Tab-separated table of C-alpha atoms and ligand atoms in Angstrom:
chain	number	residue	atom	x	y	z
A	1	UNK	CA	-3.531	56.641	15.820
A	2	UNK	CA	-2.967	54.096	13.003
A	3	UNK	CA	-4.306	50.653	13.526
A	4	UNK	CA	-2.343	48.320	11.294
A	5	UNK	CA	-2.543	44.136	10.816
A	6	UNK	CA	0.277	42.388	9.779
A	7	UNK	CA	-0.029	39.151	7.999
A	8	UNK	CA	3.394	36.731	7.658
A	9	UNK	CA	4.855	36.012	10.636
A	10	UNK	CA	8.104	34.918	9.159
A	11	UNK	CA	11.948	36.070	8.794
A	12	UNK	CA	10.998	39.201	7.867
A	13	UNK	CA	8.194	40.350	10.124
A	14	UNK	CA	10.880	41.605	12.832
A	15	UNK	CA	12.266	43.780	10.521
A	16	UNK	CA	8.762	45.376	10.138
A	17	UNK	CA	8.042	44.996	13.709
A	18	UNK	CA	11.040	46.918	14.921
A	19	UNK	CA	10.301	49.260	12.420
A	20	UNK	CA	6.877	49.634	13.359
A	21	UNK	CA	8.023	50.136	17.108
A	22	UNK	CA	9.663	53.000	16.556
A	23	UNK	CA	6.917	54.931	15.100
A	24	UNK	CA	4.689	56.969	17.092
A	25	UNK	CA	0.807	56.887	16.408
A	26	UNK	CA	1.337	53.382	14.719
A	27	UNK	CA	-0.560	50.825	16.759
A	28	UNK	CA	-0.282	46.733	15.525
A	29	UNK	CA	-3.179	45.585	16.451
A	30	UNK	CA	-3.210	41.799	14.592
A	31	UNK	CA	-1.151	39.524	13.669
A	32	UNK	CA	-1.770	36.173	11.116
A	33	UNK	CA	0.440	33.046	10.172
A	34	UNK	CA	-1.018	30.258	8.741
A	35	UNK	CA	1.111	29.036	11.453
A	36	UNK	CA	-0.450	30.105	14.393
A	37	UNK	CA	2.555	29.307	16.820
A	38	UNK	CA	4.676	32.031	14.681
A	39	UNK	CA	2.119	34.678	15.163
A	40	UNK	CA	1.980	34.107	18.566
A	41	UNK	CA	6.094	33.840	19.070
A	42	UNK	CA	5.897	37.636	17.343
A	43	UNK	CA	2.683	39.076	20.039
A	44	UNK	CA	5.389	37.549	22.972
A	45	UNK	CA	8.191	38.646	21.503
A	46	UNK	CA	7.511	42.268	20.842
A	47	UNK	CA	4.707	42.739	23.477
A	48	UNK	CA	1.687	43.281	21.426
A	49	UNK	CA	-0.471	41.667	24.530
A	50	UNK	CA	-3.529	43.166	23.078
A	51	UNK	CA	-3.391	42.400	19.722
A	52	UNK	CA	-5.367	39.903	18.002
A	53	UNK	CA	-3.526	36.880	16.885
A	54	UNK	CA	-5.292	34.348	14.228
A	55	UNK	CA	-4.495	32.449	11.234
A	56	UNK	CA	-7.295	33.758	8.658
A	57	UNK	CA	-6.296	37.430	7.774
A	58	UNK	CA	-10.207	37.637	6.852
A	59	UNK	CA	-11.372	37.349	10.582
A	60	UNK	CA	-8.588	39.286	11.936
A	61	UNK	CA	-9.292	42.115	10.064
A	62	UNK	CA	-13.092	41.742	10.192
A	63	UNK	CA	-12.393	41.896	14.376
A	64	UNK	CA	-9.503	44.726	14.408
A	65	UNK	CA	-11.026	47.408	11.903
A	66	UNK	CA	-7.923	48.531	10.967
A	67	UNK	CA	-6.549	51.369	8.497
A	68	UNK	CA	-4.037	49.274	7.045
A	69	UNK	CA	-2.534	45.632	6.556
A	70	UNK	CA	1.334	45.158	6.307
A	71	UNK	CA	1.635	42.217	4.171
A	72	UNK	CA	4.814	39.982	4.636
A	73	UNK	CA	3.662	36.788	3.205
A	74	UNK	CA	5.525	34.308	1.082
A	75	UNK	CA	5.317	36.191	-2.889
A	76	UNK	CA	2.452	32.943	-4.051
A	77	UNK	CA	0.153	34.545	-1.175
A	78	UNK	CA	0.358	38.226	-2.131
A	79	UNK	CA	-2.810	38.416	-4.548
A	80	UNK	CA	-4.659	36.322	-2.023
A	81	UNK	CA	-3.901	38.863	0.861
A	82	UNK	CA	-4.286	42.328	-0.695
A	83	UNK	CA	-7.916	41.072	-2.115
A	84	UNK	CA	-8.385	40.767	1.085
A	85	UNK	CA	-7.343	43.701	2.636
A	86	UNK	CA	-9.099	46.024	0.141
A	87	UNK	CA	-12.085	44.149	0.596
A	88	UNK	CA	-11.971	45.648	3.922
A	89	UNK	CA	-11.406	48.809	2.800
A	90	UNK	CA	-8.010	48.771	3.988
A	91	UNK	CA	-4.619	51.075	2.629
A	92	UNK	CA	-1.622	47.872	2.093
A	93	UNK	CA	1.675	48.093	2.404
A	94	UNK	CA	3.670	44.929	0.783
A	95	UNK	CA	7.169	43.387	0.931
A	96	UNK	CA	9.183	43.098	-2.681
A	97	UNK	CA	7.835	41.565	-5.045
A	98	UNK	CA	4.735	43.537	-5.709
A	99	UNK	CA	3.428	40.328	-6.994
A	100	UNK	CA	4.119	37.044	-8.117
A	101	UNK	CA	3.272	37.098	-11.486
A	102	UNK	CA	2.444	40.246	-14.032
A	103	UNK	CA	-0.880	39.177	-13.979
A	104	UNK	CA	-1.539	39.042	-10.908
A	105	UNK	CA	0.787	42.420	-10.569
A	106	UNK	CA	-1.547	44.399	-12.728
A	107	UNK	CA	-4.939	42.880	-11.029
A	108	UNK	CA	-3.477	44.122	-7.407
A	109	UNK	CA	-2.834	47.552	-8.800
A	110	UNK	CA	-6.657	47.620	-10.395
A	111	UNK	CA	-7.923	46.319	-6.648
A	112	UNK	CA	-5.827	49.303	-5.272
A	113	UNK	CA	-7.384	51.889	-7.758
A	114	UNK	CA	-11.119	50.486	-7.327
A	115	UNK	CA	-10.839	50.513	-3.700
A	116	UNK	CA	-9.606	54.202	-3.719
A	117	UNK	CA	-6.745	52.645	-0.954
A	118	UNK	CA	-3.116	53.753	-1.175
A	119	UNK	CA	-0.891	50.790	-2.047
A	120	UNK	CA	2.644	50.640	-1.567
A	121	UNK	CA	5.347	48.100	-1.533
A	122	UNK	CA	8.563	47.433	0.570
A	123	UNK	CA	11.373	48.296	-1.894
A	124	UNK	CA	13.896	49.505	0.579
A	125	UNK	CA	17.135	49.275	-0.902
A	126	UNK	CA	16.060	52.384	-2.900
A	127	UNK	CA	15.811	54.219	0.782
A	128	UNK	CA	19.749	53.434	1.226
A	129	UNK	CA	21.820	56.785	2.239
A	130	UNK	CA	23.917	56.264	-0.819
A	131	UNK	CA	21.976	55.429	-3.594
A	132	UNK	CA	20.028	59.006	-2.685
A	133	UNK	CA	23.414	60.475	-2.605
A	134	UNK	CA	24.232	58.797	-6.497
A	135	UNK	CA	21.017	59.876	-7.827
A	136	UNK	CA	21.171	63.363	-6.370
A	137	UNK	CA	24.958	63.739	-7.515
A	138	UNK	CA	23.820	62.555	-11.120
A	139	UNK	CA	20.926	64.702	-11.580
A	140	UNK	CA	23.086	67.645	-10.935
A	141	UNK	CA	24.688	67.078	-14.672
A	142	UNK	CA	28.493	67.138	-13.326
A	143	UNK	CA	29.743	64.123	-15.222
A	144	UNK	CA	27.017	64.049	-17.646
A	145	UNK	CA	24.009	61.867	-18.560
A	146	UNK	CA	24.790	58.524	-17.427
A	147	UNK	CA	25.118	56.048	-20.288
A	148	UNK	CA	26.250	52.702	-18.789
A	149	UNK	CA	24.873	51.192	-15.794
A	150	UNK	CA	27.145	47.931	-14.379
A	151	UNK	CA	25.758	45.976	-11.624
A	152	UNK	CA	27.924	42.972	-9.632
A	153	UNK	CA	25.527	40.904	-7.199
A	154	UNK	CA	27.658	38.310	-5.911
A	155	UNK	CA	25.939	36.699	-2.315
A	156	UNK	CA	25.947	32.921	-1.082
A	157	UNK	CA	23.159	32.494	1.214
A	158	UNK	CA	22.014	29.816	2.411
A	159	UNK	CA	18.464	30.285	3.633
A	160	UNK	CA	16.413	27.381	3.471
A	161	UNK	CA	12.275	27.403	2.999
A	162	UNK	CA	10.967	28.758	0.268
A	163	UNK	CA	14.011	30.203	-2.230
A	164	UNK	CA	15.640	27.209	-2.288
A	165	UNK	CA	13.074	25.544	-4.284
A	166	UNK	CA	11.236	28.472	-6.131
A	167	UNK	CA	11.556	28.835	-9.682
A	168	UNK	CA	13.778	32.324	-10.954
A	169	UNK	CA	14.984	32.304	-7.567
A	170	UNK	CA	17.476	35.430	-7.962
A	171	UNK	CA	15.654	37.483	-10.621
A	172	UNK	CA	12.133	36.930	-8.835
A	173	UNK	CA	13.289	37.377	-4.771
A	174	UNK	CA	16.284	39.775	-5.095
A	175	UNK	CA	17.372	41.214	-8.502
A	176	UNK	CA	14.276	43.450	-7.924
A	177	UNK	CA	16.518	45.409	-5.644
A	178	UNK	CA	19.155	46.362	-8.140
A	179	UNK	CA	16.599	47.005	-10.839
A	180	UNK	CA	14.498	49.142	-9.145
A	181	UNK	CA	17.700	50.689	-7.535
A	182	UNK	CA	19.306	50.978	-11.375
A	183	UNK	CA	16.197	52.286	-12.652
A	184	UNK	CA	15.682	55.242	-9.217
A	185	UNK	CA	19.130	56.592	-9.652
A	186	UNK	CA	19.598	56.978	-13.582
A	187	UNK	CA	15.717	57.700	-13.668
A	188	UNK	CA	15.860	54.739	-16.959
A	189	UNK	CA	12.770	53.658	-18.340
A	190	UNK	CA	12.956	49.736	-19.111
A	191	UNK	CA	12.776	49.142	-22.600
A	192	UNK	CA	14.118	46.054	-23.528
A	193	UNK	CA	16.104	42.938	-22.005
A	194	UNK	CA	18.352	40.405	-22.947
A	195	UNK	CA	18.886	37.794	-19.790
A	196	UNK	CA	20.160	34.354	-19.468
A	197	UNK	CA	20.193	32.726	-16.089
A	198	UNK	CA	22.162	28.983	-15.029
A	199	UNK	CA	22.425	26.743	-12.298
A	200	UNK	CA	26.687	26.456	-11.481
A	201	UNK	CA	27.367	22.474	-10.425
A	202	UNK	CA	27.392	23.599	-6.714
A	203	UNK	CA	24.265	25.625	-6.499
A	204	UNK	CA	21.915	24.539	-3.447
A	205	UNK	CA	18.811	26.345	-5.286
A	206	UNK	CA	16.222	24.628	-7.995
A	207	UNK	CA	16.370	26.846	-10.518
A	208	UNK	CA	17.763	30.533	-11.569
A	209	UNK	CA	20.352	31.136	-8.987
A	210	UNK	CA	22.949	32.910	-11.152
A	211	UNK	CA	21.693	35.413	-14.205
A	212	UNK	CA	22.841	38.182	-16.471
A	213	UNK	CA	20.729	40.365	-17.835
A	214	UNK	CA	21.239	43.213	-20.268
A	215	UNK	CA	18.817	46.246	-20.244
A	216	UNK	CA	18.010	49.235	-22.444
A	217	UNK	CA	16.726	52.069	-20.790
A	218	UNK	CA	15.845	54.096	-23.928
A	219	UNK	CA	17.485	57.543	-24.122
A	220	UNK	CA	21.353	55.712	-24.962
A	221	UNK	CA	21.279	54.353	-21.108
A	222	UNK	CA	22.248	50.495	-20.910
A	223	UNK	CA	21.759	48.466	-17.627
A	224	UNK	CA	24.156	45.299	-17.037
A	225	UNK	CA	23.305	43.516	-14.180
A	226	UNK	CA	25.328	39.900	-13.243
A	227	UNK	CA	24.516	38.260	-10.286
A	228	UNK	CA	25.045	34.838	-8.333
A	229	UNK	CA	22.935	33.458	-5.116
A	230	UNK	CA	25.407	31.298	-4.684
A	231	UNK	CA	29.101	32.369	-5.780
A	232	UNK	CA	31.525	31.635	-2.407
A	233	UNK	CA	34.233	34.123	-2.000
A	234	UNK	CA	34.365	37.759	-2.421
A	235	UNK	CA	30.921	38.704	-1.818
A	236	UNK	CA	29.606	41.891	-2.625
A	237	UNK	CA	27.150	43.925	-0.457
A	238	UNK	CA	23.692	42.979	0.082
A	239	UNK	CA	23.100	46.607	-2.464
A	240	UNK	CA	25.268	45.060	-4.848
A	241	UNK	CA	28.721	46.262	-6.506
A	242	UNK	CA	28.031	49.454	-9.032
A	243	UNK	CA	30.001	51.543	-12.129
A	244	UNK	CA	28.152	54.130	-13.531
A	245	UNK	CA	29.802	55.856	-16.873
A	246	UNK	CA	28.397	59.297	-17.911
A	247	UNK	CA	29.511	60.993	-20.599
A	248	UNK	CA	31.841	62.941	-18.557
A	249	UNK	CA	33.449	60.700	-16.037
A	250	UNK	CA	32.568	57.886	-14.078
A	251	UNK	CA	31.032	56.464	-10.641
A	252	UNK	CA	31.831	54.016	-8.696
A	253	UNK	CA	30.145	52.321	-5.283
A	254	UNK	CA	30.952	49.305	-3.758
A	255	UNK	CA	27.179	48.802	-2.285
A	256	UNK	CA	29.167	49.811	1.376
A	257	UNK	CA	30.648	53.501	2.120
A	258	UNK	CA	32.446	53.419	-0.574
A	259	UNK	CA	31.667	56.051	-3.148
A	260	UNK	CA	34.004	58.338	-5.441
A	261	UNK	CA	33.814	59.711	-8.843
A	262	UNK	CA	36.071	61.112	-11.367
A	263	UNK	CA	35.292	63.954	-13.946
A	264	UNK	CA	37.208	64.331	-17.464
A	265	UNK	CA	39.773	66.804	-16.464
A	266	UNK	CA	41.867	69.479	-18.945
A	267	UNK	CA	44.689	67.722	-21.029
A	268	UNK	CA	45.630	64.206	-21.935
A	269	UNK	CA	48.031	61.693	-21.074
A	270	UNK	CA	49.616	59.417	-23.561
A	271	UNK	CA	46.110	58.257	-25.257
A	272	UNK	CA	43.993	59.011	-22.042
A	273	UNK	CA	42.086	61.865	-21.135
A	274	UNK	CA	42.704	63.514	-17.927
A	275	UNK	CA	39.968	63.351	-15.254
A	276	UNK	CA	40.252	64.197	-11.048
A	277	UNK	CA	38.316	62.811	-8.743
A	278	UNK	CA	35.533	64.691	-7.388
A	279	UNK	CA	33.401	64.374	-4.580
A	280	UNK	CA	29.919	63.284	-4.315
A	281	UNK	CA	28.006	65.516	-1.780
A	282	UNK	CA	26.599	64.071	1.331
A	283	UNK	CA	23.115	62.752	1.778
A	284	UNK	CA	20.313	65.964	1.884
A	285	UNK	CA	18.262	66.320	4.680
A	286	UNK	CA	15.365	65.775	2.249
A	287	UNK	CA	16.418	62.219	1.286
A	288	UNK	CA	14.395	59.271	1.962
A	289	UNK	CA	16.311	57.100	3.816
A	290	UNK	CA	15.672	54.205	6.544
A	291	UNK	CA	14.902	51.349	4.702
A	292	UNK	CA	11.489	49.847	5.664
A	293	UNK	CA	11.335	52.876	8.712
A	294	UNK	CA	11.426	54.917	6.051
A	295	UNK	CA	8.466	53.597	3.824
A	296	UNK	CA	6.406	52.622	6.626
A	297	UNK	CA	6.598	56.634	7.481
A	298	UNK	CA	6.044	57.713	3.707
A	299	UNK	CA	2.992	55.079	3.270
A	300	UNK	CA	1.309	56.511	6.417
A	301	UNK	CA	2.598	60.073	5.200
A	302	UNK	CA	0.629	59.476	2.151
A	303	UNK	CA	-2.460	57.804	3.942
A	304	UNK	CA	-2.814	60.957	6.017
A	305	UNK	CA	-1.937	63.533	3.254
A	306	UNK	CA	-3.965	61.939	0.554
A	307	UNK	CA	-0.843	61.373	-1.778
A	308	UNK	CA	0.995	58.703	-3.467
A	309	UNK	CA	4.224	57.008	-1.326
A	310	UNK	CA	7.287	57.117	-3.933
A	311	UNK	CA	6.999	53.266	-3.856
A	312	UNK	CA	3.364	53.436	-4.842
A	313	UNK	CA	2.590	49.667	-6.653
A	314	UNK	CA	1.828	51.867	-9.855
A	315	UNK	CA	5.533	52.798	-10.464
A	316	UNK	CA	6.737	49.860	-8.426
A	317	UNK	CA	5.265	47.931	-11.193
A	318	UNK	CA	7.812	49.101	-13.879
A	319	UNK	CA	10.657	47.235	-11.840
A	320	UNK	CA	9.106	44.543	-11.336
A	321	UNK	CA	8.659	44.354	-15.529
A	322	UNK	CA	12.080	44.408	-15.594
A	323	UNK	CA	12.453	40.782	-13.700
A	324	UNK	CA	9.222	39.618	-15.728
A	325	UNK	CA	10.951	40.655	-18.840
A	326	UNK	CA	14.000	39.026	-17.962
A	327	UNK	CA	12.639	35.800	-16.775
A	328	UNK	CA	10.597	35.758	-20.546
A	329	UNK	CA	14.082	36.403	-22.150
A	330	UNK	CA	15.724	33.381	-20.390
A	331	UNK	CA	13.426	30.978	-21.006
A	332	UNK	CA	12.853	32.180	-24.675
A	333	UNK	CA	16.835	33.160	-25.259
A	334	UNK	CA	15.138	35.720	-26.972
A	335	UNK	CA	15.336	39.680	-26.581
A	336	UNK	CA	12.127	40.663	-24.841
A	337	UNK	CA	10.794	44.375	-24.816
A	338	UNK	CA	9.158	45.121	-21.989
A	339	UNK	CA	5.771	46.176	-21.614
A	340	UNK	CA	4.820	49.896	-20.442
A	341	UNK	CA	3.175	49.940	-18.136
A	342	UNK	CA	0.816	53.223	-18.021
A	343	UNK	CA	-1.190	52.571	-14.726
B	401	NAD	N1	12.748	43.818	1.661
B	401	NAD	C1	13.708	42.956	1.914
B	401	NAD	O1	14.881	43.307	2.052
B	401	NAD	C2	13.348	41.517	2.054
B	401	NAD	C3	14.270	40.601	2.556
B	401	NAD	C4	13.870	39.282	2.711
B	401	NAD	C5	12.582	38.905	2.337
B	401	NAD	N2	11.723	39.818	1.819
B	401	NAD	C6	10.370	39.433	1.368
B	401	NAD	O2	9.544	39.248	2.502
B	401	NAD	C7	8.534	38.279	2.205
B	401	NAD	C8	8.535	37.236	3.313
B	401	NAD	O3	9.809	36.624	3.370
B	401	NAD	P1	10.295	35.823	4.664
B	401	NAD	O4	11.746	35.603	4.484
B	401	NAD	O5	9.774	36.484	5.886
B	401	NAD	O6	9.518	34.436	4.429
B	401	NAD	P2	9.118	33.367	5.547
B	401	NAD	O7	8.825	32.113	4.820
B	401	NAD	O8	10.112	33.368	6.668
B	401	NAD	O9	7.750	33.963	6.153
B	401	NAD	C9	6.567	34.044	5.416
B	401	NAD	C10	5.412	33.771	6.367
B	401	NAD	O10	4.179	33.995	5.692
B	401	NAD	C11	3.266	33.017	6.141
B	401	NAD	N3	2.183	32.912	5.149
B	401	NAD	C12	2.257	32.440	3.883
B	401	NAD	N4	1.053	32.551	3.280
B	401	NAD	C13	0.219	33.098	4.177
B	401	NAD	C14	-1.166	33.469	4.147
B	401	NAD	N5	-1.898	33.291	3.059
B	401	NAD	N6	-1.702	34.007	5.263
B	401	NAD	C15	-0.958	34.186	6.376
B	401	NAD	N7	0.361	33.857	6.461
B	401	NAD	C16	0.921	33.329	5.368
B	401	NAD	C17	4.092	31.762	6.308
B	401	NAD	O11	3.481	30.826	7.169
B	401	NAD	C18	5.390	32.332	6.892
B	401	NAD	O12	5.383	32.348	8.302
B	401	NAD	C19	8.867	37.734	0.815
B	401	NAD	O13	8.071	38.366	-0.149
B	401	NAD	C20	10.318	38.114	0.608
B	401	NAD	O14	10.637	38.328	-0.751
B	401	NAD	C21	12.084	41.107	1.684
């Protein structure tokens, strides 16, 4: 049995906690808000009668013992909590973003490695049935290396607490989805980024709701992401809205179920190659899939196997240099090269 403590008792703890009831030999054994009335709401709500409920991860964990701490704290508290939890010689699993700041990014990983304790993060829209199925179909070569990578992220929520008055608010708290997704299913290595972000007259966020970004991902691959937290009509999908060009045809997805391709075909019409569609094979029985099921299952995978979860802070840390990168471009205007990271 797996004893796990999870800290940040907010929005997104029931998506862990349903997750988390689902798995066999996974036992939650604490739970910590700095609100105690929220930690307590989540031991009602999903029965954990026995589990201890505090507001100072520190004591809980020093009470519990347990293997490992699910952190789901606001971004600002991440440092704070996975000091802690490798102090007590804990394994962590985190929500997106790794971190809050590349500093404090890179100082997380170093706890991780001097602990010896695996450390993982929460980037789920990478275990999504079809982005498996795009970077599956494009490793087998059919259309070609990919060259051009489009992204549309079009949502207008309105969520109250924390976004709505954070700085970067869409290329800090969500962007890291597409650019960790972009950078899984071309397997692109961020090299460079040119990003401007801007607030439209009706935006109900502080700062960086809407952005476009332009990436290079070495090798002739270039990223284009656009995205708005707060563009009305004709949303996209939470995944966002893709086109992928290879040098033999084209992919698109619309972040939902659908996903078709075309190949350059024999013959030309007027001044237009041929192409026919073809069909992108369904998802493997070896794909990761689930969303956070699915990395809460990998992370204790790895914790009992002694290996490193695919979404192992270490390479998680190369997405997140993406955002970093492109919040340094926007408030420079420059072109920003982004650091490798080698941990
Ligand atoms: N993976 C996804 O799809 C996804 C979706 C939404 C949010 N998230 C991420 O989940 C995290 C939490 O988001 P949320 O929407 O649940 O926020 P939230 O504000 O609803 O909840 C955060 C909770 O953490 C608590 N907290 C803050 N600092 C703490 C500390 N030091 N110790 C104990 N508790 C502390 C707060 O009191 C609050 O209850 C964020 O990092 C966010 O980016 C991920």
């Amino acid at each position: 049995m797996m004893k796990a403590v999870l800290v940040g008792c907010g929005a997104m703890s029931k998506r862990w906690l349903d997750a988390a009831r689902q798995i066999d030999g996974l036992d939650v054994v604490g739970l910590v808000d700095l609100d105690a009335e929220r930690a307590q709401a989540r031991a009602r709500e999903y029965e954990l009668a026995r589990a201890v409920v505090g507001t100072s991860l520190d004591a809980v964990l020093d009470q519990t013992k347990p293997d490992a701490v699910f952190d789901v704290v606001v971004p600002a508290a991440r440092r704070e909590v996975a000091f802690s939890a490798f102090a007590h010689n804990c394994h962590l699993l985190t929500e997106k973003p790794l971190a809050d700041s590349p500093r404090n990014a890179r100082a997380i990983i170093e706890a991780a490695r001097r602990a010896g304790r695996v450390h993982a993060v929460v980037q789920n829209r990478r275990y999504v049935d079809n982005v498996r199925r795009i970077r599956r179909f494009l490793d087998t070569g059919v259309i070609g290396k990919p060259t051009s990578i489009h992204a549309d992220f079009f949502v207008a929520p309105h969520f109250g607490g924390f976004r709505e008055e954070m700085a970067h608010v869409l290329l800090l708290d969500m962007a890291i989805h597409t650019f960790d997704a972009a950078r899984f299913m071309v397997g692109g290595e961020p090299a460079s980024v040119y990003c401007q972000e801007w607030e439209p007259a009706n935006s109900w966020y502080r700062q960086g709701s809407s952005a476009s970004a332009m990436f290079d991902f070495g090798g002739g691959k270039v990223f284009t992401y656009a995205g708005s937290w707060c563009a009305d009509g004709f949303r996209t999908s939470w995944e966002g809205s893709w086109r992928i060009v290879a040098e033999r045809g084209s992919l698109i997805w619309d972040g939902h179920d659908m996903l078709k391709a075309e190949v350059v075909a024999p013959g030309r019409d007027g001044l237009i190659d041929n192409t026919r569609a073809i069909e992108v094979p369904p998802l493997d029985p070896a794909d990761r899939v689930d969303g956070h099921l699915g990395i809460i299952k990998d992370f204790m995978h790895a914790i009992e196997t002694g290996t490193e979860p695919e979404t192992r802070g270490a390479d998680n840390i190369k997405s997140l240099a993406m955002v970093f990168g492109a919040i340094e471009s926007a408030e420079t205007g420059r072109r920003v090269a982004i650091a490798q990271e080698t941990q």
